[in-house]
Coordinates of C-alpha atoms and ligand atoms in Angstrom, one line a residue:
X1 CA 8.4 9.1 -2.3
X2 CA 6.3 10.7 -5.2
X3 CA 2.2 10.5 -4.2
X4 CA 1.6 6.9 -5.1
X5 CA -1.7 8.3 -6.4
X6 CA 1.4 10.8 -9.5
X7 CA 3.1 6.5 -9.8
X8 CA 2.4 5.8 -13.6
X9 CA 1.9 2.5 -12.9
X10 CA -1.1 3.9 -10.6
X11 CA -1.9 6.0 -13.2
X12 CA -1.7 2.8 -15.6
X13 CA -4.3 0.6 -13.2
X14 CA -6.7 3.3 -13.3
X15 CA -7.2 3.7 -16.9
X16 CA -7.5 -0.3 -16.5
X17 CA -10.2 0.3 -14.5
X18 CA -11.7 1.2 -16.9
X19 CA -11.8 -1.9 -19.6
X20 CA -11.6 -4.9 -15.9
X21 CA -14.6 -3.3 -14.5
X22 CA -16.4 -4.4 -17.5
X23 CA -15.9 -8.2 -17.1
X24 CA -17.2 -9.9 -15.7
X25 CA -15.4 -13.5 -13.8
X26 CA -17.8 -16.1 -14.4
X27 CA -16.6 -15.4 -18.3
X28 CA -13.1 -14.9 -17.7
X29 CA -13.4 -17.9 -15.9
X30 CA -15.0 -20.4 -18.9
X31 CA -12.8 -17.9 -21.3
X32 CA -9.5 -19.0 -19.1
X33 CA -9.1 -22.8 -18.3
X34 CA -6.0 -21.4 -16.3
X35 CA -6.9 -18.7 -14.7
X36 CA -6.1 -20.4 -11.9
X37 CA -2.7 -21.5 -12.5
X38 CA -1.6 -18.3 -13.3
X39 CA -3.6 -16.3 -10.0
X40 CA -2.8 -19.3 -7.1
X41 CA 0.7 -19.9 -5.1
X42 CA 1.3 -22.4 -2.7
X43 CA 3.5 -21.7 0.8
X44 CA 4.5 -25.3 1.9
X45 CA 0.7 -27.1 4.0
X46 CA -0.6 -22.9 2.5
X47 CA -3.5 -23.1 -0.5
X48 CA -3.4 -19.0 -1.4
X49 CA -6.1 -18.8 -4.4
X50 CA -6.7 -15.6 -6.2
X51 CA -8.2 -17.3 -9.0
X52 CA -11.7 -15.0 -8.3
X53 CA -10.8 -11.7 -8.5
X54 CA -10.9 -9.1 -10.7
X55 CA -8.1 -9.2 -12.1
X56 CA -6.5 -9.3 -16.0
X57 CA -3.2 -10.8 -16.8
X58 CA -2.8 -6.5 -17.0
X59 CA -4.2 -6.0 -13.6
X60 CA -1.6 -8.0 -12.0
X61 CA 1.4 -7.2 -13.9
X62 CA 0.3 -3.5 -13.6
X63 CA -0.3 -4.0 -9.7
X64 CA 3.8 -5.8 -9.6
X65 CA 4.5 -2.6 -11.1
X66 CA 3.5 -1.1 -8.5
X67 CA 4.6 -2.2 -5.1
X68 CA 8.2 -1.9 -7.5
X69 CA 7.4 1.6 -8.2
X70 CA 6.8 2.5 -4.9
X71 CA 9.8 1.3 -3.9
X72 CA 8.6 -1.7 -1.4
X73 CA 11.6 -4.2 -2.2
X74 CA 13.4 -1.2 -0.2
X75 CA 11.1 -0.2 1.9
X76 CA 11.1 -4.5 3.4
X77 CA 15.3 -4.4 3.6
X78 CA 14.9 -1.0 5.2
X79 CA 12.3 -3.4 7.3
X80 CA 14.2 -6.1 8.5
X81 CA 18.4 -4.0 8.4
X82 CA 16.2 -2.4 11.6
X83 CA 16.1 0.7 10.5
X84 CA 13.8 3.4 12.1
X85 CA 11.2 3.4 10.0
X86 CA 8.6 3.8 12.4
X87 CA 9.6 7.6 12.0
X88 CA 6.8 9.7 14.2
X89 CA 7.8 7.7 17.9
X90 CA 11.1 7.0 16.3
X91 CA 11.3 3.1 16.3
X92 CA 12.4 0.2 13.6
X93 CA 9.8 -2.9 13.6
X94 CA 11.5 -6.0 14.6
X95 CA 9.6 -8.3 15.6
X96 CA 10.9 -9.9 12.7
X97 CA 14.1 -10.3 14.9
X98 CA 11.7 -11.7 17.5
X99 CA 11.2 -14.9 15.3
X100 CA 14.4 -14.9 13.2
X101 CA 15.0 -19.0 13.9
X102 CA 18.4 -18.3 11.5
X103 CA 20.1 -16.1 14.0
X104 CA 22.0 -14.0 11.6
X105 CA 22.5 -10.8 13.3
X106 CA 20.3 -8.0 13.5
X107 CA 21.3 -4.7 15.0
X108 CA 19.3 -1.8 16.6
X109 CA 21.2 1.4 16.8
X110 CA 24.7 -0.6 16.0
X111 CA 24.0 -3.3 18.5
X112 CA 23.0 -7.3 17.7
X113 CA 19.8 -8.4 19.3
X114 CA 19.5 -11.6 19.0
X115 CA 21.0 -13.2 22.0
X116 CA 18.6 -10.5 23.8
X117 CA 16.3 -12.0 21.8
X118 CA 17.1 -15.5 23.0
X119 CA 17.8 -15.1 26.1
X120 CA 14.0 -13.7 26.9
X121 CA 13.1 -17.1 25.1
X122 CA 15.4 -19.0 27.4
X123 CA 13.6 -17.5 30.4
X124 CA 10.2 -18.4 29.2
X125 CA 11.2 -21.7 28.7
X126 CA 12.4 -21.8 32.3
X127 CA 9.9 -20.5 33.9
X128 CA 6.8 -22.0 31.8
X129 CA 9.1 -25.9 31.8
X130 CA 7.9 -25.5 36.0
X131 CA 4.5 -24.1 35.8
X132 CA 4.1 -27.4 33.7
X133 CA 5.5 -29.2 35.0
X134 CA 4.0 -28.9 38.3
X135 CA 7.9 -27.7 40.2
X136 CA 6.2 -23.9 40.2
X137 CA 4.4 -23.6 43.8
X138 CA 1.3 -21.2 44.3
X139 CA 2.2 -19.5 47.9
X140 CA 0.0 -22.3 49.7
X141 CA 2.4 -25.2 47.7
X142 CA 0.2 -26.2 44.9
X143 CA 0.0 -26.1 40.9
X144 CA -0.7 -23.9 39.8
X145 CA -4.1 -25.3 37.5
X146 CA -5.4 -21.5 36.1
X147 CA -3.6 -18.6 34.1
X148 CA -4.6 -15.4 33.7
X149 CA -3.1 -12.9 30.8
X150 CA -5.1 -9.4 32.1
X151 CA -3.2 -7.5 29.2
X152 CA -5.7 -5.4 26.7
X153 CA -4.9 -5.2 22.7
X154 CA -2.5 -6.3 21.1
X155 CA -1.0 -7.1 24.9
X156 CA -4.6 -9.4 25.1
X157 CA -5.3 -10.8 21.3
X158 CA -2.8 -12.0 19.7
X159 CA -2.5 -14.7 22.4
X160 CA -5.9 -15.3 23.1
X161 CA -6.5 -16.2 19.3
X162 CA -3.0 -18.5 19.4
X163 CA -3.9 -20.4 22.3
X164 CA -7.7 -21.0 21.2
X165 CA -6.4 -22.1 17.6
X166 CA -3.7 -24.6 18.5
X167 CA -6.1 -25.8 21.8
X168 CA -5.6 -29.5 20.3
X169 CA -2.0 -28.1 21.3
X170 CA -2.4 -27.0 24.8
X171 CA -2.0 -28.8 27.9
X172 CA -5.7 -29.6 29.2
X173 CA -4.8 -29.7 33.0
X174 CA -4.1 -25.5 32.5
X175 CA -7.4 -23.3 32.7
X176 CA -6.5 -20.2 30.4
X177 CA -8.0 -16.9 30.7
X178 CA -8.0 -13.9 29.4
X179 CA -9.2 -10.8 30.8
X180 CA -9.1 -7.7 29.0
X181 CA -12.3 -5.3 29.3
X182 CA -11.8 -2.9 32.4
X183 CA -15.6 -2.9 33.1
X184 CA -15.6 -5.2 36.0
X185 CA -17.9 -7.9 35.0
X186 CA -15.1 -8.8 32.9
X187 CA -12.5 -9.3 35.9
X188 CA -15.0 -10.5 39.1
X189 CA -16.2 -13.0 36.4
X190 CA -13.5 -15.1 35.6
X191 CA -12.3 -14.6 39.6
X192 CA -15.4 -16.7 40.2
X193 CA -14.3 -19.6 38.3
X194 CA -9.9 -19.6 39.6
X195 CA -9.2 -20.4 43.3
X196 CA -6.8 -18.0 44.6
X197 CA -4.1 -20.9 45.7
X198 CA -3.8 -22.9 42.4
X199 CA -3.9 -19.6 40.0
X200 CA -1.2 -17.4 38.7
X201 CA -1.7 -14.3 37.1
X202 CA 0.6 -13.0 34.1
X203 CA -0.3 -8.8 33.8
X204 CA 0.5 -8.2 30.3
X205 CA 1.4 -4.5 29.1
X206 CA 4.5 -3.1 27.3
X207 CA 4.0 0.0 29.6
X208 CA 2.7 -1.3 32.4
X209 CA 0.6 1.9 32.6
X210 CA -2.1 1.3 30.8
X211 CA -5.3 1.9 33.1
X212 CA -7.7 -0.5 31.9
X213 CA -4.8 -3.6 32.6
X214 CA -4.0 -1.9 35.6
X215 CA -7.3 -1.4 36.9
X216 CA -8.1 -5.3 36.6
X217 CA -4.3 -6.3 37.6
X218 CA -4.9 -4.5 40.8
X219 CA -8.8 -5.8 41.2
X220 CA -6.4 -9.7 41.4
X221 CA -3.9 -8.8 43.7
X222 CA -6.6 -7.3 46.3
X223 CA -8.7 -10.2 44.7
X224 CA -5.6 -12.8 45.9
X225 CA -4.3 -11.3 48.6
X226 CA -7.7 -10.8 50.6
X227 CA -7.9 -14.8 49.7
X228 CA -4.9 -15.9 50.7
X229 CA -4.2 -13.2 53.6
X230 CA -0.2 -12.8 53.2
X231 CA 1.0 -10.2 50.5
X232 CA 4.1 -12.8 50.0
X233 CA 1.7 -14.8 48.5
X234 CA 2.0 -12.2 45.3
X235 CA 5.2 -13.3 44.3
X236 CA 4.4 -16.7 43.8
X237 CA 1.1 -15.5 41.8
X238 CA 2.5 -12.6 39.3
X239 CA 4.2 -12.5 37.5
X240 CA 4.7 -10.2 34.0
X241 CA 5.7 -8.9 30.7
X242 CA 6.8 -6.0 30.4
X243 CA 9.4 -3.4 29.3
X244 CA 9.1 -0.9 32.4
X245 CA 11.3 -3.2 34.4
X246 CA 10.3 0.3 37.9
X247 CA 6.3 -0.1 37.1
X248 CA 6.6 -4.0 37.5
X249 CA 8.7 -3.5 40.6
X250 CA 6.5 -1.0 42.0
X251 CA 3.1 -2.6 41.7
X252 CA 5.3 -4.8 43.5
X253 CA 6.2 -7.8 41.1
X254 CA 9.9 -9.6 41.7
X255 CA 11.8 -8.0 38.3
X256 CA 13.3 -12.1 38.3
X257 CA 9.8 -12.6 37.5
X258 CA 9.6 -9.9 34.7
X259 CA 9.8 -10.7 30.5
X260 CA 10.9 -8.0 29.0
X261 CA 10.0 -6.7 25.3
X262 CA 11.7 -4.0 23.5
X263 CA 11.0 -0.4 22.3
X264 CA 11.5 -2.2 18.9
X265 CA 8.5 -5.0 19.5
X266 CA 4.7 -2.8 18.4
X267 CA 1.6 -3.8 20.8
X268 CA 0.0 -5.6 17.7
X269 CA 3.0 -7.1 16.6
X270 CA 4.3 -8.9 20.0
X271 CA 2.3 -11.9 20.0
X272 CA 6.2 -13.4 19.1
X273 CA 7.5 -11.5 22.1
X274 CA 7.5 -11.8 25.7
X275 CA 3.8 -11.4 25.5
X276 CA 3.8 -15.3 24.3
X277 CA 3.9 -15.9 27.8
X278 CA 0.6 -17.4 28.4
X279 CA 1.1 -19.7 25.0
X280 CA 4.6 -20.3 26.1
X281 CA 2.8 -21.9 29.1
X282 CA -0.1 -23.7 27.6
X283 CA 1.3 -24.6 24.7
X284 CA 5.0 -25.3 25.9
X285 CA 7.6 -23.9 24.5
X286 CA 8.1 -27.1 21.6
X287 CA 5.6 -25.2 19.7
X288 CA 6.1 -21.8 20.2
X289 CA 8.9 -22.1 18.5
X290 CA 7.2 -23.3 16.2
X291 CA 5.0 -20.7 15.2
X292 CA 7.8 -18.8 15.3
X293 CA 9.5 -21.6 13.0
X294 CA 6.1 -20.6 10.5
X295 CA 6.7 -16.7 11.1
X296 CA 10.4 -16.9 10.0
X297 CA 9.7 -18.9 7.1
X298 CA 6.8 -16.6 6.2
X299 CA 9.5 -13.6 6.9
X300 CA 12.3 -14.9 4.5
X301 CA 10.1 -15.4 1.3
X302 CA 8.4 -11.6 1.9
X303 CA 12.0 -10.6 1.8
X304 CA 13.0 -12.7 -1.3
X305 CA 10.8 -14.3 -3.1
X306 CA 9.7 -12.0 -6.6
X307 CA 7.2 -9.7 -5.8
X308 CA 4.7 -11.8 -8.2
X309 CA 4.8 -14.7 -6.5
X310 CA 5.5 -13.1 -3.3
X311 CA 2.2 -13.4 -0.9
X312 CA 2.0 -11.1 1.4
X313 CA 3.0 -8.4 -1.3
X314 CA -0.2 -10.4 -3.9
X315 CA -2.8 -9.5 -1.5
X316 CA -1.6 -6.0 -0.7
X317 CA -2.1 -5.0 -4.0
X318 CA -5.2 -7.0 -4.4
X319 CA -6.4 -4.7 -1.6
X320 CA -5.3 -1.6 -3.2
X321 CA -7.2 -2.5 -6.5
X322 CA -10.4 -2.4 -4.9
X323 CA -9.8 -0.5 -2.0
X324 CA -8.6 2.6 -4.1
X325 CA -9.8 1.4 -7.9
X326 CA -13.5 0.0 -7.4
X327 CA -14.0 2.5 -3.9
X328 CA -14.7 -0.6 -1.3
X329 CA -14.2 0.1 1.6
X330 CA -14.3 -2.9 4.0
X331 CA -12.5 -6.5 3.7
X332 CA -14.7 -9.4 5.0
X333 CA -12.5 -12.6 6.6
X334 CA -14.6 -15.8 7.0
X335 CA -13.2 -17.8 9.0
X336 CA -14.5 -21.9 8.2
X337 CA -11.9 -22.9 11.3
X338 CA -13.7 -22.7 14.4
X339 CA -10.2 -22.7 16.4
X340 CA -9.3 -19.5 14.7
X341 CA -13.5 -17.9 16.1
X342 CA -11.0 -15.2 17.2
X343 CA -8.8 -14.5 14.6
X344 CA -11.7 -11.0 12.4
X345 CA -10.2 -10.0 16.2
X346 CA -7.0 -10.1 16.1
X347 CA -6.6 -8.8 12.2
X348 CA -9.2 -6.0 13.1
X349 CA -6.7 -4.4 15.5
X350 CA -3.4 -5.7 13.0
X351 CA -5.1 -3.7 9.3
X352 CA -6.9 -1.0 11.4
X353 CA -4.7 0.2 13.5
X354 CA -1.6 -0.1 11.2
X355 CA -3.4 1.7 8.6
X356 CA -6.1 3.8 9.2
X357 CA -4.4 6.8 8.9
X358 CA -4.7 9.7 6.8
X359 CA -1.3 11.5 7.5
X360 CA 1.5 10.3 4.7
X361 CA 5.3 9.7 5.8
X362 CA 5.3 13.1 4.3
X363 CA 4.0 14.5 7.3
X364 CA 0.2 16.0 4.8
X365 CA -3.2 13.9 3.9
X366 CA -2.8 11.9 1.6
X367 CA -4.8 11.6 -0.8
X368 CA -6.0 7.9 -1.8
X369 CA -7.8 5.3 0.3
X370 CA -5.9 4.0 3.3
X371 CA -6.7 0.9 4.5
X372 CA -10.5 -0.5 4.7
X373 CA -12.9 -1.1 7.2
X374 CA -11.8 -5.2 8.7
X375 CA -14.5 -6.8 9.8
X376 CA -15.9 -10.6 10.2
X377 CA -16.7 -14.0 11.4
X378 CA -17.4 -17.5 11.6
X379 CA -18.4 -18.4 8.0
X380 CA -20.8 -20.9 8.6
X381 CA -22.6 -18.5 11.0
X382 CA -22.7 -15.5 8.9
X383 CA -23.8 -17.7 5.7
X384 CA -27.4 -16.7 8.1
X385 CA -26.7 -13.7 9.4
X386 CA -24.1 -11.3 7.2
X387 CA -23.6 -13.1 4.7
X388 CA -26.9 -12.0 2.5
X389 CA -25.4 -8.3 2.5
X390 CA -22.8 -9.8 0.4
X391 CA -24.7 -11.4 -2.3
X392 CA -27.0 -9.1 -3.3
X393 CA -26.8 -5.3 -1.4
X394 CA -24.8 -2.8 -2.2
X395 CA -21.4 -2.3 -1.4
X396 CA -18.3 -4.1 -2.7
X397 CA -16.4 -6.1 -0.1
X398 CA -13.7 -8.2 -0.8
X399 CA -13.7 -11.6 1.3
X400 CA -10.8 -13.6 2.4
X401 CA -12.3 -17.2 3.0
X402 CA -10.1 -19.4 5.3
X403 CA -10.7 -22.7 6.1
X404 CA -8.8 -26.1 6.9
X405 CA -8.4 -29.0 4.5
X406 CA -8.6 -32.0 7.6
X407 CA -10.7 -31.5 10.7
X408 CA -9.0 -31.5 14.2
X409 CA -11.9 -32.7 15.4
X410 CA -13.2 -35.4 12.8
X411 CA -16.1 -35.7 13.3
X412 CA -18.6 -37.7 11.3
X413 CA -19.8 -35.7 8.0
X414 CA -19.4 -32.3 10.3
X415 CA -16.3 -31.4 8.3
X416 CA -17.0 -31.9 4.6
X417 CA -20.0 -30.2 5.1
X418 CA -18.4 -28.1 6.5
X419 CA -15.9 -26.9 3.7
X420 CA -18.9 -27.3 0.7
X421 CA -20.4 -24.4 2.5
X422 CA -16.8 -22.9 2.3
X423 CA -16.4 -23.6 -1.2
X424 CA -20.2 -23.0 -2.5
X425 CA -19.9 -19.0 -0.5
X426 CA -16.8 -18.9 -2.8
X427 CA -18.8 -19.9 -5.7
X428 CA -21.4 -18.5 -5.3
X429 CA -20.1 -15.3 -4.5
X430 CA -17.7 -15.2 -7.4
X431 CA -21.0 -16.8 -10.3
X432 CA -23.5 -14.9 -9.3
X433 CA -26.9 -15.9 -11.1
X434 CA -28.0 -14.5 -13.8
X435 CA -31.7 -13.9 -14.6
X436 CA -32.2 -16.2 -17.7
X437 CA -30.7 -18.9 -14.3
X438 CA -33.7 -17.7 -11.8
X439 CA -36.2 -17.2 -14.5
X440 CA -35.8 -21.1 -15.2
X441 CA -35.7 -22.0 -11.6
X442 CA -39.0 -20.1 -10.6
X443 CA -40.4 -21.7 -14.4
X444 CA -39.3 -25.2 -13.1
X445 CA -41.0 -24.2 -9.5
X446 CA -44.3 -23.8 -11.7
X447 CA -44.6 -19.5 -11.1
X448 CA -45.5 -17.9 -15.0
X449 CA -47.1 -14.1 -15.5
X450 CA -46.9 -11.6 -13.1
X451 CA -46.5 -14.0 -10.1
X452 CA -43.2 -14.9 -11.9
X453 CA -42.2 -11.2 -12.7
X454 CA -42.4 -9.8 -9.4
X455 CA -40.5 -12.3 -7.9
X456 CA -37.9 -12.4 -11.0
X457 CA -35.0 -9.6 -9.0
X458 CA -34.9 -11.1 -5.8
X459 CA -34.1 -13.7 -7.2
X460 CA -31.1 -13.0 -9.5
X461 CA -28.1 -12.4 -8.2
X462 CA -25.2 -9.8 -9.5
X463 CA -21.3 -12.1 -8.7
X464 CA -18.6 -10.9 -10.2
X465 CA -18.1 -9.7 -5.8
X466 CA -14.2 -11.0 -4.9
X467 CA -12.3 -13.3 -3.2
X468 CA -9.2 -14.9 -2.5
X469 CA -9.2 -18.9 -0.4
X470 CA -6.8 -19.8 2.0
X471 CA -6.8 -23.3 2.5
X472 CA -4.5 -25.8 4.9
X473 CA -3.8 -29.0 5.0
X474 CA -4.2 -28.6 9.3
X475 CA -4.1 -26.4 11.5
X476 CA -0.4 -26.2 12.9
X477 CA 1.7 -23.8 15.1
X478 CA 4.0 -23.5 12.2
X479 CA 0.9 -22.6 9.5
X480 CA -0.5 -20.1 12.1
X481 CA 2.8 -18.8 12.1
X482 CA 3.4 -18.5 8.6
X483 CA 0.0 -17.1 8.6
X484 CA -0.5 -14.2 11.3
X485 CA 2.8 -13.5 9.5
X486 CA 1.4 -13.1 5.5
X487 CA -1.4 -10.8 7.3
X488 CA 1.3 -8.9 9.0
X489 CA 3.6 -8.1 6.5
X490 CA -0.2 -7.3 3.3
X491 CA -0.4 -5.0 5.7
X492 CA 2.9 -3.4 6.1
X493 CA 2.8 -3.7 2.6
X494 CA 0.0 -1.4 2.1
X495 CA 1.1 1.0 4.1
X496 CA 4.9 0.8 2.2
X497 CA 2.1 1.3 -0.8
X498 CA 0.2 3.8 0.3
X499 CA 3.1 5.9 2.2
X500 CA 1.8 5.1 4.8
X501 CA 3.3 4.4 8.3
X502 CA 2.2 1.5 9.2
X503 CA 3.6 1.7 13.7
X504 CA 2.4 4.0 15.0
X505 CA -1.5 4.9 16.2
X506 CA -2.0 8.3 17.6
X507 CA -4.9 7.8 16.9
X508 CA -5.6 6.4 20.2
X509 CA -4.7 8.8 22.1
X510 CA -7.3 10.9 22.1
X511 CA -9.8 9.3 23.9
X512 CA -6.7 8.2 26.7
X513 CA -6.7 12.4 27.5
X514 CA -10.5 12.8 27.1
X515 CA -11.7 9.9 30.1
X516 CA -9.0 11.1 32.3
X517 CA -10.2 14.6 32.4
X518 CA -13.9 12.8 32.9
X519 CA -12.5 9.9 35.4
X520 CA -12.9 12.6 38.5
X521 CA -16.1 14.3 37.0
X522 CA -18.1 11.2 37.2
X523 CA -16.8 10.3 40.6
X524 CA -17.4 13.5 41.9
X525 CA -13.9 14.2 43.2
X526 CA -14.1 17.6 40.7
X527 CA -17.3 20.1 38.9
X528 CA -18.3 18.2 35.7
X529 CA -17.1 21.6 33.7
X530 CA -15.6 22.5 30.1
X531 CA -17.4 19.4 28.1
X532 CA -20.4 19.8 25.1
X533 CA -23.3 20.1 26.0
X534 CA -24.5 16.9 25.0
X535 CA -21.7 15.6 27.5
X536 CA -22.2 17.2 30.4
X537 CA -25.5 15.5 30.1
X538 CA -24.6 12.3 29.6
X539 CA -22.0 12.7 32.6
X540 CA -25.3 14.1 34.7
X541 CA -27.4 10.9 34.2
X542 CA -24.5 8.6 35.5
X543 CA -24.0 10.2 38.4
X544 CA -27.7 10.4 39.3
X545 CA -28.8 8.4 42.4
X546 CA -29.8 4.7 41.2
Ligands
LIG601 C1 -1.0 -1.6 19.6 C2 -1.2 -0.7 20.3 C3 -1.9 -0.9 21.4 C4 -1.6 -2.1 22.7 C5 -2.6 -1.7 24.2 C6 -2.0 -1.8 25.3 O1 0.1 -2.2 18.7 O2 -0.5 0.7 20.0 O3 -3.3 -1.9 21.3 O4 -1.1 -2.6 22.9 O5 -3.3 0.1 23.9 O6 -0.7 -1.8 25.5 P1 0.1 -2.0 26.1 O7 0.5 -3.5 26.5 O8 1.5 -0.3 27.5 O9 -0.1 -2.3 27.8

């Protein structure tokens, strides 16, 4: 495909940007009572309001045209048809098959993958039922109470985020733990909270070679054997999720207790696969299926909805608009839902590992800006911390506000207060406060003369800071499935527009290679050599006697 910035729609957007840059959202709303109606969409219980974006009808039309000229629909078809769209790893990209509740055949290299997908789901159902009903017993015949998922990156962030998000649907008799960090403090802390007789470890690793995961898994295994005094206990307390049967069996886990997935499932897209085992154990298979159904509904929408109504495409285009035409570097997720407190971390990996690329699909350096720095957190807490920059800083940071209309834990006035804050922040970022308004307020407070003039500039809010509001009725498994799939496809559509491969992650390799070289030097097994002066001095510092 051609360089995106050569597309006619891109160039037309560049010209139109000069017009839009001078418009203020406050005036656009005042002049147009239908703005919300035109620039918002419903998807079941989800309302996506993108009217607080710096777009005109013309900009929106041109953005949609950009998606067409960048062949986003063709990329969607190729991906859903199992073509090798991850060309650098020579892999199909089929997380959509994992939640293909229609069960229509999906082929990879001529073979329908649906029977295997369904077989693993059945395996997960049987196993999770046994745990939840107390039929799976530990080595000393006690039922499982603590479940420890050991995994990192894509084998950690998704299951952890979903288990937290859907806690109201979880089994309260099970305590879920997620160990990812190779810092021994992490596993040590979790082990002190667990009873070896009633703890199940899920070792989740696609490759089963990841240094952090294998180190944590071996520490957990040694702890269990030491505490229960018998190697045979491992079979009752360890299961694995992996594509590497040989590695699993070498670790000492019976491959009958291994839950399989496939190379066409990328790590950061894997929560729908057997990597979702902790979710299934905690929520039960029926709720997991609802999660899959929600994602499947979004998949169908993405595949079939016209571009101008296609939510992932719309969000993707708005991102491109700010990144490439306004020069925005980052995107903030402002979550007004405590259950979704890990969503920003999850989306950070999804977005930054997928689109943090500078070489295009043709092997050439990109000539445009690609994926943003994605960050964020709980919105209400952020208001008392980083929102200052969002309101009055020098960076333009498009925001996503997420909030449930109804709380699963109605508590006095808490929820209306939370929502009022969310709505107010999006409004404040958009309308701002003019100098005249600020002056009138200061006068009302009794200020005048120099005192007023000196304070005045600090009291002005420029506004015109764009946001999308994603409001949902309640955070159900179905809704969450749709929401995550919405962001997955947004990232994919952006990658298609930028002509980059959103599904590889070569940028994580170099650090791993260097860590392997440094480790024996740190342990004193090899002399410290061959690094720059800074790295050498730091290694030597770490080796000084305590
Ligand atoms: C995700 C990445 C990465 C991966 C972890 C864990 O897309 O590939 O985050 O999930 O490095 O890998 P393993 O599952 O192989 O241990």
